[in-house]
Amino acid sequence: MHRLPLVLLSVILISILDIAVCTHVSIVGGKEAKGPRPWMVSIQVQKQHICGGILIKDQWVLTAAHCKRYFSNEKYVTVLLGAHSLSDETKTIRMKTWSFEVPQTFNENTKSDDIMLIKLNQKVKVRREKVKKTKLPKSHSDIPPGTKCVVTGWGATRDKAKKCSDTLQEAEVRVLARGVCNRLYQSDPVITEDMLCAANEMTGGDACWGDSGGPLRCNDKLVGLVSGGSGCGNPKKPGVYTRLSKRHLTWINHILKKHSNITFTEESL
């Protein structure tokens, strides 16, 4: 089950009450991000935060495929770049979206291939510290168990909370062996080589409601996307992430080539 609410408040109710409802996974057991995270994106519907994402090219945002189910009308989907506080859009950039690309093999029940590319309606003007692309991994080598990583997002800061954090949050987690994760989840879902599990037994650090599609970074390199889990901050039910495996990097490259003949070569990385 994805870390998403069962009910998304209607656009009308949100507009009337002006309440930011946290609809996806968020950071639990973490702290406010210090310093800029210029590649971080808030994906929004009617200016309400829905999912996290990562700017990987001037016109492309990488996120989780399951976020698309909450885009009731795609023309209302925008992305906010350069933000730290969602309530302060000073010096941020809001972009309209053009198209959404999801693998045909995406399965919401098994979480397989939970990855999506969003093409923006025009290229983003990079602003050094505020807005900047991140690099995809040059290597698709697996991440060893025990590796320290950081998950980032605007999601709720405690389990069962419905309101997103206004400020960008981060939590430290450690990668778990797939065998351990499959035992904890009783192979439901099966954690494949295209997925990762991570948790923090000491702090309960985890992604939770509001962080879906956001980045998992290890050794300051993007390695995965928040996909889901069961509850928040429970080390017996660790966070599940889409890994940027060879399979997924090949798919990204295919989509970019199809749209604009841009590929992630060693030079462009």
Coordinates of C-alpha atoms in Angstrom, one line a residue:
M1 CA 0.0 0.0 0.0
H2 CA 1.3 3.4 -1.0
R3 CA 1.7 6.0 1.8
L4 CA -1.2 8.0 0.5
P5 CA -4.5 9.1 2.0
L6 CA -7.6 7.1 1.1
V7 CA -9.4 10.3 0.3
L8 CA -8.2 13.4 -1.5
L9 CA -10.3 16.5 -0.6
S10 CA -12.0 18.0 -3.5
V11 CA -10.5 21.0 -5.3
I12 CA -13.6 23.0 -4.3
L13 CA -13.1 22.3 -0.6
I14 CA -9.4 23.0 -0.7
S15 CA -10.0 26.3 -2.4
I16 CA -12.6 27.4 0.1
L17 CA -10.6 26.4 3.2
D18 CA -7.2 27.2 1.8
I19 CA -5.8 24.2 3.6
A20 CA -2.7 22.3 2.3
V21 CA -3.7 18.7 2.7
C22 CA -0.8 16.2 2.9
T23 CA -1.7 13.5 0.3
H24 CA 1.4 11.5 0.1
V25 CA 4.4 10.2 2.0
S26 CA 6.3 12.6 4.3
I27 CA 9.4 12.9 6.5
V28 CA 9.1 11.4 10.0
G29 CA 11.9 11.6 12.6
G30 CA 13.8 14.1 10.5
K31 CA 14.6 17.8 10.7
E32 CA 14.4 20.9 8.6
A33 CA 16.8 20.8 5.6
K34 CA 19.7 23.2 6.0
G35 CA 20.9 25.0 3.0
P36 CA 19.5 24.9 -0.6
R37 CA 18.2 21.7 -2.3
P38 CA 18.0 23.3 -5.7
W39 CA 17.0 20.1 -7.5
M40 CA 13.9 19.5 -5.3
V41 CA 10.5 20.0 -6.8
S42 CA 7.0 20.2 -5.3
I43 CA 4.4 18.7 -7.6
Q44 CA 1.1 20.4 -7.0
V45 CA -2.6 20.4 -8.0
Q46 CA -4.3 23.7 -7.7
K47 CA -1.2 24.9 -5.8
Q48 CA -1.6 22.2 -3.2
H49 CA 1.4 19.9 -2.6
I50 CA 0.9 16.4 -3.9
C51 CA 4.3 14.8 -4.4
G52 CA 8.0 15.5 -4.4
G53 CA 10.1 15.3 -7.5
I54 CA 13.6 16.0 -8.9
L55 CA 14.7 18.2 -11.7
I56 CA 17.0 16.1 -13.9
K57 CA 17.0 18.2 -17.1
D58 CA 15.9 21.7 -18.1
Q59 CA 12.4 20.4 -19.0
W60 CA 12.1 17.2 -17.1
V61 CA 11.1 16.2 -13.6
L62 CA 11.5 12.7 -12.2
T63 CA 9.0 11.3 -9.7
A64 CA 6.9 8.3 -8.7
A65 CA 4.3 6.9 -11.1
H66 CA 1.6 6.3 -8.4
C67 CA 1.4 10.1 -7.9
K68 CA -0.4 10.3 -11.3
R69 CA -3.6 8.8 -9.8
Y70 CA -4.1 12.1 -7.9
F71 CA -4.0 14.2 -11.0
S72 CA -7.7 14.4 -11.5
N73 CA -7.3 17.0 -14.2
E74 CA -3.7 17.2 -15.6
K75 CA -4.1 20.8 -16.8
Y76 CA -4.1 21.9 -13.1
V77 CA -0.8 20.1 -12.3
T78 CA 2.2 22.5 -11.8
V79 CA 5.6 22.2 -10.3
L80 CA 7.2 24.6 -7.9
L81 CA 11.0 24.9 -8.1
G82 CA 13.4 26.7 -5.8
A83 CA 11.2 26.5 -2.7
H84 CA 12.1 25.8 0.9
S85 CA 8.9 27.0 2.5
L86 CA 5.8 26.1 0.4
S87 CA 4.0 29.2 1.8
D88 CA 6.7 31.6 0.5
E89 CA 7.0 31.6 -3.2
T90 CA 9.5 34.5 -3.3
K91 CA 12.2 33.7 -5.8
T92 CA 10.6 30.4 -6.8
I93 CA 9.6 29.3 -10.3
R94 CA 6.2 27.8 -11.0
M95 CA 6.0 25.8 -14.2
K96 CA 3.1 24.2 -16.1
T97 CA 3.3 20.6 -17.2
W98 CA 3.2 19.3 -20.8
S99 CA 3.1 15.5 -20.6
F100 CA 3.4 12.6 -18.3
E101 CA 5.4 9.4 -19.1
V102 CA 4.8 6.2 -17.1
P103 CA 6.3 2.7 -17.9
Q104 CA 3.7 0.3 -19.3
T105 CA 5.0 -2.2 -16.8
F106 CA 4.1 0.0 -13.7
N107 CA 2.0 -2.0 -11.2
E108 CA 0.6 -0.1 -8.3
N109 CA -0.1 -3.2 -6.3
T110 CA 3.5 -4.7 -6.5
K111 CA 5.1 -1.2 -6.7
S112 CA 7.2 -2.4 -9.7
D113 CA 8.5 0.3 -12.0
D114 CA 7.0 3.1 -9.8
I115 CA 8.7 5.9 -11.8
M116 CA 7.4 8.8 -13.9
L117 CA 8.8 11.5 -16.0
I118 CA 7.0 14.9 -16.3
K119 CA 7.8 17.1 -19.2
L120 CA 7.4 20.8 -18.4
N121 CA 5.8 23.2 -20.9
Q122 CA 9.1 25.0 -21.3
K123 CA 12.7 24.8 -20.2
V124 CA 13.5 26.0 -16.7
K125 CA 15.9 28.9 -16.3
V126 CA 18.5 27.6 -13.8
R127 CA 19.2 30.0 -10.9
R128 CA 22.4 28.7 -9.4
E129 CA 21.7 28.1 -5.7
K130 CA 17.9 28.2 -6.0
V131 CA 17.1 26.0 -9.0
K132 CA 19.6 23.5 -10.5
K133 CA 19.4 20.1 -12.1
T134 CA 20.8 17.0 -10.3
K135 CA 22.8 14.3 -12.0
L136 CA 21.6 10.8 -12.5
P137 CA 24.0 8.1 -11.3
K138 CA 26.7 7.2 -13.8
S139 CA 26.7 3.7 -12.4
H140 CA 23.8 1.4 -11.8
S141 CA 25.6 -0.6 -9.1
D142 CA 23.5 -1.8 -6.2
I143 CA 23.6 0.1 -2.9
P144 CA 25.1 -2.1 -0.1
P145 CA 23.1 -2.7 3.0
G146 CA 24.0 -0.4 5.8
T147 CA 24.7 2.5 3.5
K148 CA 23.7 5.9 5.0
C149 CA 21.2 7.8 2.9
V150 CA 19.0 10.9 3.1
V151 CA 15.4 11.2 2.1
T152 CA 13.9 14.7 1.5
G153 CA 10.4 16.0 1.3
W154 CA 7.5 18.3 2.4
G155 CA 5.4 15.4 3.7
A156 CA 3.8 15.1 7.2
T157 CA 6.2 15.0 10.1
R158 CA 4.4 12.3 12.0
D159 CA 2.4 9.2 11.2
K160 CA -1.3 9.7 10.5
A161 CA -0.8 13.5 10.2
K162 CA -2.8 15.0 7.3
K163 CA -1.1 18.3 6.9
C164 CA 2.2 18.6 5.0
S165 CA 5.2 20.3 6.4
D166 CA 5.5 23.9 5.2
T167 CA 9.3 23.6 5.3
L168 CA 11.5 21.1 3.5
Q169 CA 12.5 18.2 5.8
E170 CA 15.2 15.5 5.7
A171 CA 15.8 12.3 7.5
E172 CA 18.8 9.9 7.6
V173 CA 18.1 6.3 6.8
R174 CA 20.1 3.1 6.2
V175 CA 19.6 0.7 3.3
L176 CA 18.4 -2.7 4.4
A177 CA 19.2 -6.0 2.7
R178 CA 16.4 -7.1 0.4
G179 CA 16.1 -10.5 2.2
V180 CA 15.5 -8.7 5.5
C181 CA 13.0 -6.4 3.9
N182 CA 11.1 -9.2 2.2
R183 CA 10.9 -11.1 5.5
L184 CA 9.5 -7.9 7.2
Y185 CA 6.9 -7.4 4.5
Q186 CA 6.4 -11.2 4.0
S187 CA 7.1 -10.5 0.3
D188 CA 4.1 -8.3 0.0
P189 CA 5.3 -6.5 -2.0
V190 CA 8.3 -8.4 -3.2
I191 CA 11.4 -6.1 -3.0
T192 CA 13.1 -6.7 -6.3
E193 CA 16.5 -5.6 -7.6
D194 CA 14.8 -2.5 -9.0
M195 CA 13.7 -1.5 -5.5
L196 CA 15.3 -0.6 -2.2
C197 CA 14.3 -0.6 1.5
A198 CA 15.6 1.9 4.0
A199 CA 14.8 2.9 7.6
N200 CA 16.4 4.3 10.8
E201 CA 15.9 2.2 13.9
M202 CA 17.4 4.8 16.2
T203 CA 15.4 7.9 15.2
G204 CA 12.4 6.4 13.3
G205 CA 13.6 8.5 10.3
D206 CA 11.4 7.6 7.3
A207 CA 9.4 9.0 4.4
C208 CA 5.7 9.3 5.3
W209 CA 2.5 10.9 4.0
G210 CA 3.5 13.6 1.5
D211 CA 7.0 12.5 0.3
S212 CA 6.2 10.2 -2.6
G213 CA 8.4 10.7 -5.7
G214 CA 11.0 12.5 -3.7
P215 CA 14.7 11.7 -3.7
L216 CA 16.7 9.1 -1.8
R217 CA 20.3 10.2 -1.9
C218 CA 23.3 8.1 -0.8
N219 CA 26.8 9.6 -0.6
D220 CA 25.2 12.8 -2.0
K221 CA 24.1 11.0 -5.2
L222 CA 20.5 10.3 -6.3
V223 CA 19.9 6.6 -6.1
G224 CA 16.1 6.2 -5.7
L225 CA 12.6 7.6 -5.4
V226 CA 10.1 7.4 -2.5
S227 CA 7.6 4.7 -3.5
G228 CA 5.7 3.7 -0.3
G229 CA 5.6 1.4 2.7
S230 CA 3.3 0.7 5.6
G231 CA 2.8 3.4 8.1
C232 CA 5.6 5.9 8.9
G233 CA 8.7 5.7 11.1
N234 CA 8.3 2.0 11.9
P235 CA 11.6 0.1 11.4
K236 CA 9.7 -3.2 11.1
K237 CA 8.0 -1.7 8.0
P238 CA 10.8 0.2 6.3
G239 CA 10.3 2.7 3.5
V240 CA 10.2 1.2 0.0
Y241 CA 12.0 3.1 -2.8
T242 CA 12.2 2.7 -6.6
R243 CA 15.9 2.2 -7.3
L244 CA 17.6 3.9 -10.3
S245 CA 18.7 0.6 -11.6
K246 CA 20.0 -0.2 -15.1
R247 CA 16.4 -1.0 -16.1
H248 CA 15.1 2.4 -14.9
L249 CA 18.0 4.4 -16.3
T250 CA 17.5 2.8 -19.7
W251 CA 13.8 3.7 -19.6
I252 CA 14.6 7.3 -18.7
N253 CA 17.1 7.5 -21.6
H254 CA 14.5 6.0 -24.0
I255 CA 11.8 8.6 -23.0
L256 CA 14.2 11.5 -23.4
K257 CA 15.4 10.2 -26.7
K258 CA 11.8 9.8 -27.9
H259 CA 10.9 13.3 -27.0
S260 CA 13.9 15.3 -27.9
N261 CA 16.9 13.2 -28.9
I262 CA 18.5 14.0 -25.6
T263 CA 20.3 11.1 -23.9
F264 CA 22.2 10.7 -20.6
T265 CA 25.7 10.1 -21.9
E266 CA 28.7 10.0 -19.6
E267 CA 29.4 13.5 -20.7
S268 CA 25.9 14.8 -19.8
L269 CA 26.0 13.1 -16.5

